[in-house]
């Protein structure tokens, strides 16, 4: 079974803090993704990576950065957290090819106060 | 460019009744289509997918979906709803750059 794990299920941070969300997959997938999920808006792609050290902006990259130093790990960084970044964050991985589904982690519910 | 529209953000059905969740897509190339389900406080898991071949696709938990090119639809059905089917369901289409475009989701409520 593919396993995608995320470092925290729930996280509470203060405005202005630097926040790291970690995601690890164990299936040697090339592609990894970070989404945020908000009620009524569905899933919106923040960043994705198709290889180590490679990254591409998704639909809503502002206020976020990412790091992929190893194939299995993809980190999402909030440089200076703001209250409008309170959300559910979902990580996913997939093999190369587009025909393949994405496998999701359990999500991190981040609250910024 | 690809896009997905899910009709109805909330759908309620009685236990034992037919479940029908509607999805229409837009794609400039032959699409790969997916349905995902999200149970409370969990990530998404794949219900079923269409890539090529048979247009009626069977998935887990008794769900199925039919790809209708002429209608650009990929509706999800289940003959008899169960309480455990209460969840949020997302229709999605694959772009050709390995990204998936998700619909906004439909929350399914099961009435006893």
CSV table of N, CA, C and O in Angstrom, one decimal, chain A:
chain,number,residue,atom,x,y,z
A,1,UNK,N,0.8,-1.2,0.0
A,1,UNK,CA,0.0,0.0,0.0
A,1,UNK,C,0.9,1.3,0.0
A,1,UNK,O,1.9,1.3,0.7
A,2,UNK,N,0.5,2.2,-0.8
A,2,UNK,CA,1.1,3.5,-0.8
A,2,UNK,C,0.9,4.2,0.5
A,2,UNK,O,-0.2,4.2,1.0
A,3,UNK,N,1.9,4.8,1.1
A,3,UNK,CA,1.7,5.5,2.3
A,3,UNK,C,2.3,6.9,2.1
A,3,UNK,O,3.4,7.1,1.7
A,4,UNK,N,1.4,7.9,2.3
A,4,UNK,CA,1.8,9.3,2.4
A,4,UNK,C,1.5,9.8,3.8
A,4,UNK,O,0.4,9.7,4.2
A,5,UNK,N,2.5,10.2,4.4
A,5,UNK,CA,2.4,10.7,5.8
A,5,UNK,C,2.7,12.2,5.9
A,5,UNK,O,3.5,12.7,5.2
A,6,UNK,N,2.0,12.8,6.8
A,6,UNK,CA,2.2,14.2,7.1
A,6,UNK,C,2.6,14.4,8.5
A,6,UNK,O,2.1,13.7,9.4
A,7,UNK,N,3.4,15.4,8.8
A,7,UNK,CA,4.1,15.4,10.1
A,7,UNK,C,3.1,15.7,11.3
A,7,UNK,O,3.3,15.3,12.4
A,8,UNK,N,2.0,16.5,11.0
A,8,UNK,CA,1.1,16.8,12.1
A,8,UNK,C,-0.3,16.7,11.6
A,8,UNK,O,-0.6,17.0,10.4
A,9,UNK,N,-1.2,16.3,12.4
A,9,UNK,CA,-2.7,16.3,12.0
A,9,UNK,C,-3.3,17.6,12.4
A,9,UNK,O,-4.1,18.1,11.6
A,10,UNK,N,-2.9,18.2,13.5
A,10,UNK,CA,-3.4,19.5,13.9
A,10,UNK,C,-2.2,20.4,14.3
A,10,UNK,O,-1.2,19.9,15.0
A,11,UNK,N,-2.3,21.7,14.0
A,11,UNK,CA,-1.2,22.6,14.3
A,11,UNK,C,-1.8,23.9,14.6
A,11,UNK,O,-2.7,24.4,13.8
A,12,UNK,N,-1.3,24.6,15.6
A,12,UNK,CA,-1.8,25.9,15.9
A,12,UNK,C,-0.5,26.8,16.0
A,12,UNK,O,0.4,26.5,16.7
A,13,UNK,N,-0.5,27.9,15.2
A,13,UNK,CA,0.6,28.8,15.2
A,13,UNK,C,0.1,30.3,15.3
A,13,UNK,O,-1.1,30.5,15.1
A,14,UNK,N,1.0,31.1,15.6
A,14,UNK,CA,0.7,32.5,15.8
A,14,UNK,C,1.0,33.3,14.5
A,14,UNK,O,2.0,32.9,13.8
A,15,UNK,N,0.4,34.4,14.3
A,15,UNK,CA,0.6,35.2,13.1
A,15,UNK,C,2.1,35.7,13.1
A,15,UNK,O,2.6,36.0,14.2
A,16,UNK,N,2.7,35.5,12.0
A,16,UNK,CA,4.1,35.9,11.8
A,16,UNK,C,5.1,34.8,12.0
A,16,UNK,O,6.3,35.0,11.6
A,17,UNK,N,4.7,33.7,12.6
A,17,UNK,CA,5.6,32.6,12.7
A,17,UNK,C,5.9,31.9,11.4
A,17,UNK,O,5.1,31.9,10.5
A,18,UNK,N,7.1,31.3,11.3
A,18,UNK,CA,7.5,30.5,10.2
A,18,UNK,C,7.0,29.1,10.5
A,18,UNK,O,7.2,28.5,11.5
A,19,UNK,N,6.3,28.5,9.5
A,19,UNK,CA,5.6,27.2,9.7
A,19,UNK,C,6.2,26.2,8.6
A,19,UNK,O,6.2,26.5,7.5
A,20,UNK,N,6.5,25.0,9.1
A,20,UNK,CA,7.0,23.9,8.2
A,20,UNK,C,5.9,22.8,8.3
A,20,UNK,O,5.6,22.3,9.3
A,21,UNK,N,5.5,22.4,7.1
A,21,UNK,CA,4.6,21.2,7.0
A,21,UNK,C,5.4,20.2,6.2
A,21,UNK,O,5.9,20.5,5.1
A,22,UNK,N,5.5,19.0,6.7
A,22,UNK,CA,6.3,17.9,6.1
A,22,UNK,C,5.5,16.8,5.5
A,22,UNK,O,4.5,16.4,6.2
A,23,UNK,N,5.9,16.3,4.4
A,23,UNK,CA,5.2,15.2,3.8
A,23,UNK,C,6.2,14.2,3.3
A,23,UNK,O,7.2,14.5,2.7
A,24,UNK,N,5.9,12.9,3.6
A,24,UNK,CA,6.8,11.8,3.2
A,24,UNK,C,6.0,10.7,2.5
A,24,UNK,O,4.9,10.3,3.0
A,25,UNK,N,6.5,10.3,1.3
A,25,UNK,CA,5.8,9.1,0.7
A,25,UNK,C,6.9,8.0,0.5
A,25,UNK,O,8.1,8.2,0.4
A,26,UNK,N,6.3,6.8,0.5
A,26,UNK,CA,7.2,5.6,0.5
A,26,UNK,C,7.2,4.8,-0.8
A,26,UNK,O,7.6,3.6,-0.8
A,27,UNK,N,6.6,5.4,-1.9
A,27,UNK,CA,6.5,4.6,-3.1
A,27,UNK,C,7.3,5.1,-4.3
A,27,UNK,O,7.1,4.8,-5.4
A,28,UNK,N,8.3,5.9,-4.0
A,28,UNK,CA,9.3,6.3,-5.0
A,28,UNK,C,8.6,7.1,-6.1
A,28,UNK,O,9.0,7.0,-7.3
A,29,UNK,N,7.6,7.8,-5.8
A,29,UNK,CA,6.9,8.6,-6.8
A,29,UNK,C,7.7,9.8,-7.2
A,29,UNK,O,8.3,10.5,-6.3
A,30,UNK,N,7.6,10.2,-8.5
A,30,UNK,CA,8.3,11.3,-8.9
A,30,UNK,C,7.6,12.6,-8.5
A,30,UNK,O,8.2,13.6,-8.2
A,31,UNK,N,6.2,12.6,-8.7
A,31,UNK,CA,5.5,13.8,-8.4
A,31,UNK,C,4.9,13.9,-7.0
A,31,UNK,O,4.5,12.9,-6.4
A,32,UNK,N,5.0,15.1,-6.5
A,32,UNK,CA,4.4,15.4,-5.2
A,32,UNK,C,3.7,16.8,-5.2
A,32,UNK,O,4.1,17.6,-6.0
A,33,UNK,N,2.7,16.9,-4.4
A,33,UNK,CA,1.8,18.0,-4.5
A,33,UNK,C,1.4,18.6,-3.1
A,33,UNK,O,1.3,17.8,-2.2
A,34,UNK,N,1.2,19.9,-3.0
A,34,UNK,CA,0.6,20.5,-1.8
A,34,UNK,C,-0.7,21.2,-2.3
A,34,UNK,O,-0.6,22.0,-3.2
A,35,UNK,N,-1.8,20.9,-1.6
A,35,UNK,CA,-3.0,21.5,-1.8
A,35,UNK,C,-3.5,22.2,-0.4
A,35,UNK,O,-3.1,21.7,0.6
A,36,UNK,N,-4.4,23.2,-0.6
A,36,UNK,CA,-5.1,23.6,0.6
A,36,UNK,C,-6.6,23.4,0.2
A,36,UNK,O,-7.0,23.5,-0.9
A,37,UNK,N,-7.3,23.0,1.3
A,37,UNK,CA,-8.8,22.7,1.1
A,37,UNK,C,-9.6,23.6,2.0
A,37,UNK,O,-9.4,23.6,3.2
A,38,UNK,N,-10.5,24.4,1.4
A,38,UNK,CA,-11.4,25.2,2.2
A,38,UNK,C,-12.8,25.0,1.8
A,38,UNK,O,-13.1,24.7,0.6
A,39,UNK,N,-13.7,25.1,2.7
A,39,UNK,CA,-15.1,24.8,2.4
A,39,UNK,C,-15.6,25.6,1.3
A,39,UNK,O,-15.4,26.8,1.2
A,40,UNK,N,-16.3,24.9,0.3
A,40,UNK,CA,-16.9,25.6,-0.8
A,40,UNK,C,-15.9,25.9,-1.9
A,40,UNK,O,-16.3,26.3,-3.0
A,41,UNK,N,-14.6,25.7,-1.7
A,41,UNK,CA,-13.6,26.0,-2.7
A,41,UNK,C,-12.9,24.8,-3.2
A,41,UNK,O,-12.1,24.9,-4.2
A,42,UNK,N,-13.2,23.7,-2.6
A,42,UNK,CA,-12.5,22.4,-3.0
A,42,UNK,C,-11.0,22.4,-2.7
A,42,UNK,O,-10.6,23.1,-1.8
A,43,UNK,N,-10.3,21.7,-3.6
A,43,UNK,CA,-8.8,21.6,-3.4
A,43,UNK,C,-8.2,22.6,-4.4
A,43,UNK,O,-8.5,22.6,-5.6
A,44,UNK,N,-7.3,23.4,-3.9
A,44,UNK,CA,-6.5,24.3,-4.7
A,44,UNK,C,-5.0,24.0,-4.6
A,44,UNK,O,-4.5,23.9,-3.5
A,45,UNK,N,-4.4,23.9,-5.7
A,45,UNK,CA,-3.0,23.5,-5.8
A,45,UNK,C,-2.1,24.7,-5.4
A,45,UNK,O,-2.2,25.8,-6.0
A,46,UNK,N,-1.2,24.4,-4.5
A,46,UNK,CA,-0.3,25.5,-4.0
A,46,UNK,C,1.0,25.4,-4.8
A,46,UNK,O,1.5,26.3,-5.5
A,47,UNK,N,1.7,24.2,-4.7
A,47,UNK,CA,2.9,23.9,-5.4
A,47,UNK,C,2.9,22.5,-5.8
A,47,UNK,O,2.3,21.7,-5.1
A,48,UNK,N,3.7,22.1,-6.8
A,48,UNK,CA,4.0,20.7,-7.0
A,48,UNK,C,5.4,20.6,-7.5
A,48,UNK,O,6.1,21.5,-7.9
A,49,UNK,N,5.9,19.3,-7.3
A,49,UNK,CA,7.3,19.0,-7.7
A,49,UNK,C,7.3,17.7,-8.5
A,49,UNK,O,6.7,16.7,-8.1
A,50,UNK,N,8.0,17.7,-9.6
A,50,UNK,CA,8.1,16.5,-10.5
A,50,UNK,C,9.4,15.8,-10.4
A,50,UNK,O,9.7,14.9,-11.1
A,51,UNK,N,10.3,16.4,-9.5
A,51,UNK,CA,11.6,15.7,-9.3
A,51,UNK,C,12.3,16.4,-8.2
A,51,UNK,O,11.9,17.5,-7.8
A,52,UNK,N,13.3,15.7,-7.7
A,52,UNK,CA,14.1,16.3,-6.6
A,52,UNK,C,14.6,17.7,-7.1
A,52,UNK,O,15.1,17.9,-8.2
A,53,UNK,N,14.5,18.7,-6.2
A,53,UNK,CA,14.9,20.1,-6.3
A,53,UNK,C,14.2,20.8,-7.4
A,53,UNK,O,14.5,21.9,-7.7
A,54,UNK,N,13.1,20.2,-8.0
A,54,UNK,CA,12.3,20.9,-9.0
A,54,UNK,C,11.0,21.2,-8.3
A,54,UNK,O,10.4,20.5,-7.5
A,55,UNK,N,10.5,22.4,-8.7
A,55,UNK,CA,9.2,22.8,-8.2
A,55,UNK,C,8.5,23.7,-9.2
A,55,UNK,O,9.2,24.4,-10.0
A,56,UNK,N,7.2,23.7,-9.1
A,56,UNK,CA,6.4,24.6,-10.0
A,56,UNK,C,5.3,25.2,-9.2
A,56,UNK,O,4.7,24.5,-8.4
A,57,UNK,N,4.9,26.4,-9.5
A,57,UNK,CA,3.8,27.1,-8.8
A,57,UNK,C,2.5,26.5,-9.3
A,57,UNK,O,2.3,26.1,-10.4
A,58,UNK,N,1.6,26.4,-8.3
A,58,UNK,CA,0.3,26.0,-8.7
A,58,UNK,C,-0.6,27.2,-8.8
A,58,UNK,O,-0.2,28.3,-9.3
A,59,UNK,N,-1.9,27.1,-8.4
A,59,UNK,CA,-2.8,28.2,-8.6
A,59,UNK,C,-2.7,29.3,-7.5
A,59,UNK,O,-3.1,30.4,-7.8
A,60,UNK,N,-2.2,28.9,-6.3
A,60,UNK,CA,-2.2,29.9,-5.2
A,60,UNK,C,-0.9,29.8,-4.5
A,60,UNK,O,-0.9,29.6,-3.3
A,61,UNK,N,0.2,30.1,-5.1
A,61,UNK,CA,1.5,30.0,-4.4
A,61,UNK,C,1.9,31.2,-3.5
A,61,UNK,O,2.8,31.0,-2.7
A,62,UNK,N,1.1,32.3,-3.5
A,62,UNK,CA,1.5,33.4,-2.8
A,62,UNK,C,1.5,33.1,-1.3
A,62,UNK,O,0.6,32.6,-0.7
A,63,UNK,N,2.6,33.5,-0.6
A,63,UNK,CA,2.7,33.3,0.8
A,63,UNK,C,3.3,32.0,1.2
A,63,UNK,O,3.5,31.7,2.4
A,64,UNK,N,3.6,31.1,0.2
A,64,UNK,CA,4.2,29.8,0.5
A,64,UNK,C,5.4,29.6,-0.3
A,64,UNK,O,5.7,30.2,-1.3
A,65,UNK,N,6.3,28.7,0.2
A,65,UNK,CA,7.4,28.2,-0.6
A,65,UNK,C,7.5,26.7,-0.3
A,65,UNK,O,6.8,26.2,0.6
A,66,UNK,N,8.3,26.0,-1.1
A,66,UNK,CA,8.4,24.5,-0.9
A,66,UNK,C,9.9,24.1,-1.0
A,66,UNK,O,10.7,24.9,-1.5
A,67,UNK,N,10.2,22.9,-0.6
A,67,UNK,CA,11.5,22.4,-0.7
A,67,UNK,C,11.4,20.9,-0.9
A,67,UNK,O,10.6,20.2,-0.3
A,68,UNK,N,12.2,20.4,-1.9
A,68,UNK,CA,12.3,19.0,-2.1
A,68,UNK,C,13.8,18.6,-2.3
A,68,UNK,O,14.3,18.6,-3.4
A,69,UNK,N,14.4,18.2,-1.2
A,69,UNK,CA,15.8,17.8,-1.2
A,69,UNK,C,16.0,16.4,-1.5
A,69,UNK,O,17.0,15.9,-1.9
A,70,UNK,N,15.0,15.6,-1.1
A,70,UNK,CA,15.0,14.1,-1.3
A,70,UNK,C,13.7,13.7,-2.0
A,70,UNK,O,12.7,14.4,-1.8
A,71,UNK,N,13.8,12.6,-2.8
A,71,UNK,CA,12.6,12.2,-3.6
A,71,UNK,C,11.4,12.0,-2.7
A,71,UNK,O,10.3,12.2,-3.1
A,72,UNK,N,11.6,11.4,-1.5
A,72,UNK,CA,10.4,11.0,-0.7
A,72,UNK,C,9.8,12.1,0.1
A,72,UNK,O,8.8,11.9,0.7
A,73,UNK,N,10.5,13.3,0.2
A,73,UNK,CA,10.0,14.3,1.1
A,73,UNK,C,9.8,15.6,0.4
A,73,UNK,O,10.6,16.1,-0.4
A,74,UNK,N,8.6,16.2,0.7
A,74,UNK,CA,8.2,17.5,0.1
A,74,UNK,C,7.7,18.4,1.2
A,74,UNK,O,6.7,18.0,1.9
A,75,UNK,N,8.3,19.5,1.4
A,75,UNK,CA,8.0,20.4,2.6
A,75,UNK,C,7.3,21.6,2.1
A,75,UNK,O,7.7,22.2,1.0
A,76,UNK,N,6.3,22.0,2.8
A,76,UNK,CA,5.6,23.3,2.5
A,76,UNK,C,6.0,24.3,3.6
A,76,UNK,O,5.9,23.9,4.8
A,77,UNK,N,6.4,25.5,3.2
A,77,UNK,CA,6.8,26.5,4.2
A,77,UNK,C,6.0,27.7,4.1
A,77,UNK,O,5.7,28.3,3.0
A,78,UNK,N,5.5,28.2,5.3
A,78,UNK,CA,4.8,29.4,5.3
A,78,UNK,C,5.8,30.4,6.0
A,78,UNK,O,6.1,30.2,7.2
A,79,UNK,N,6.3,31.3,5.2
A,79,UNK,CA,7.4,32.2,5.7
A,79,UNK,C,7.0,33.0,6.9
A,79,UNK,O,7.7,33.2,7.8
A,80,UNK,N,5.8,33.6,6.8
A,80,UNK,CA,5.2,34.4,7.9
A,80,UNK,C,3.7,34.2,7.9
A,80,UNK,O,3.0,34.8,7.1
A,81,UNK,N,3.3,33.3,8.8
A,81,UNK,CA,1.9,32.8,8.8
A,81,UNK,C,1.0,34.0,9.0
A,81,UNK,O,1.2,34.9,9.8
A,82,UNK,N,-0.2,33.9,8.3
A,82,UNK,CA,-1.2,34.9,8.5
A,82,UNK,C,-2.5,34.1,8.7
A,82,UNK,O,-2.7,33.0,8.4
A,83,UNK,N,-3.5,34.8,9.3
A,83,UNK,CA,-4.8,34.2,9.7
A,83,UNK,C,-5.5,33.7,8.4
A,83,UNK,O,-6.2,32.7,8.5
A,84,UNK,N,-5.3,34.3,7.3
A,84,UNK,CA,-6.0,33.7,6.1
A,84,UNK,C,-5.3,32.5,5.5
A,84,UNK,O,-5.8,31.9,4.5
A,85,UNK,N,-4.3,32.0,6.2
A,85,UNK,CA,-3.7,30.7,5.8
A,85,UNK,C,-4.2,29.6,6.7
A,85,UNK,O,-3.8,28.4,6.6
A,86,UNK,N,-5.2,29.9,7.6
A,86,UNK,CA,-5.8,28.9,8.4
A,86,UNK,C,-6.6,28.0,7.4
A,86,UNK,O,-7.5,28.5,6.6
A,87,UNK,N,-6.3,26.7,7.4
A,87,UNK,CA,-6.9,25.8,6.4
A,87,UNK,C,-6.5,24.4,6.7
A,87,UNK,O,-5.7,24.1,7.6
A,88,UNK,N,-7.1,23.5,5.8
A,88,UNK,CA,-6.6,22.1,5.8
A,88,UNK,C,-5.6,22.0,4.7
A,88,UNK,O,-5.9,22.4,3.5
A,89,UNK,N,-4.4,21.4,5.0
A,89,UNK,CA,-3.4,21.2,4.0
A,89,UNK,C,-3.2,19.8,3.7
A,89,UNK,O,-3.0,18.9,4.6
A,90,UNK,N,-3.3,19.4,2.4
A,90,UNK,CA,-3.2,18.0,1.9
A,90,UNK,C,-2.0,17.9,1.0
A,90,UNK,O,-1.8,18.6,0.1
A,91,UNK,N,-1.2,16.8,1.3
A,91,UNK,CA,-0.1,16.4,0.5
A,91,UNK,C,-0.5,15.2,-0.3
A,91,UNK,O,-1.3,14.4,0.1
A,92,UNK,N,0.0,15.1,-1.5
A,92,UNK,CA,-0.3,14.0,-2.4
A,92,UNK,C,1.0,13.6,-3.2
A,92,UNK,O,1.9,14.4,-3.4
A,93,UNK,N,1.0,12.3,-3.6
A,93,UNK,CA,2.1,11.9,-4.5
A,93,UNK,C,1.5,11.1,-5.6
A,93,UNK,O,0.4,10.5,-5.5
A,94,UNK,N,2.3,11.0,-6.7
A,94,UNK,CA,1.8,10.2,-7.9
A,94,UNK,C,3.0,9.8,-8.7
A,94,UNK,O,4.0,10.6,-8.8
A,95,UNK,N,2.9,8.7,-9.4
A,95,UNK,CA,4.0,8.4,-10.4
A,95,UNK,C,3.8,9.4,-11.6
A,95,UNK,O,2.8,10.0,-11.8
A,96,UNK,N,4.9,9.5,-12.4
A,96,UNK,CA,4.9,10.3,-13.6
A,96,UNK,C,3.9,9.7,-14.6
A,96,UNK,O,3.8,8.5,-14.7
A,97,UNK,N,3.2,10.5,-15.3
A,97,UNK,CA,2.4,9.9,-16.4
A,97,UNK,C,1.0,10.5,-16.6
A,97,UNK,O,0.4,10.2,-17.6
A,98,UNK,N,0.4,11.1,-15.6
A,98,UNK,CA,-0.9,11.7,-15.7
A,98,UNK,C,-2.0,10.8,-15.7
A,98,UNK,O,-3.1,11.1,-15.3
A,99,UNK,N,-1.8,9.5,-16.1
A,99,UNK,CA,-2.8,8.5,-16.1
A,99,UNK,C,-3.0,8.0,-14.7
A,99,UNK,O,-4.0,7.4,-14.4
A,100,UNK,N,-2.1,8.3,-13.9
A,100,UNK,CA,-2.2,7.7,-12.5
A,100,UNK,C,-2.8,8.6,-11.5
A,100,UNK,O,-2.7,9.8,-11.6
A,101,UNK,N,-3.6,8.0,-10.6
A,101,UNK,CA,-4.2,8.8,-9.6
A,101,UNK,C,-3.2,9.3,-8.6
A,101,UNK,O,-2.1,8.8,-8.5
A,102,UNK,N,-3.6,10.3,-7.8
A,102,UNK,CA,-2.8,10.8,-6.7
A,102,UNK,C,-3.1,10.1,-5.4
A,102,UNK,O,-4.3,9.8,-5.2
A,103,UNK,N,-2.1,9.9,-4.6
A,103,UNK,CA,-2.3,9.3,-3.3
A,103,UNK,C,-2.2,10.4,-2.2
A,103,UNK,O,-1.1,11.1,-2.2
A,104,UNK,N,-3.1,10.5,-1.3
A,104,UNK,CA,-3.2,11.6,-0.4
A,104,UNK,C,-2.8,11.2,1.0
A,104,UNK,O,-3.0,10.1,1.5
A,105,UNK,N,-2.1,12.1,1.7
A,105,UNK,CA,-1.9,12.0,3.1
A,105,UNK,C,-3.2,12.4,3.9
A,105,UNK,O,-4.2,12.8,3.3
A,106,UNK,N,-3.2,12.2,5.2
A,106,UNK,CA,-4.4,12.5,6.0
A,106,UNK,C,-4.7,13.9,6.2
A,106,UNK,O,-5.8,14.3,6.7
A,107,UNK,N,-3.8,14.8,5.9
A,107,UNK,CA,-4.0,16.2,6.0
A,107,UNK,C,-3.5,16.8,7.3
A,107,UNK,O,-3.4,16.1,8.3
A,108,UNK,N,-3.2,18.1,7.3
A,108,UNK,CA,-2.8,18.9,8.5
A,108,UNK,C,-3.8,20.1,8.6
A,108,UNK,O,-3.9,20.9,7.7
A,109,UNK,N,-4.5,20.1,9.7
A,109,UNK,CA,-5.4,21.2,9.9
A,109,UNK,C,-4.6,22.3,10.6
A,109,UNK,O,-4.3,22.1,11.8
A,110,UNK,N,-4.3,23.4,10.0
A,110,UNK,CA,-3.5,24.5,10.5
A,110,UNK,C,-4.4,25.6,10.9
A,110,UNK,O,-5.3,26.1,10.1
A,111,UNK,N,-4.2,26.1,12.1
A,111,UNK,CA,-4.9,27.3,12.6
A,111,UNK,C,-3.9,28.3,13.0
A,111,UNK,O,-3.0,28.1,13.7
A,112,UNK,N,-4.1,29.5,12.4
A,112,UNK,CA,-3.2,30.6,12.7
A,112,UNK,C,-4.0,31.7,13.5
A,112,UNK,O,-5.0,32.2,13.0
A,113,UNK,N,-3.5,32.0,14.6
A,113,UNK,CA,-4.2,32.9,15.5
A,113,UNK,C,-3.5,34.2,15.6
A,113,UNK,O,-2.3,34.4,15.3
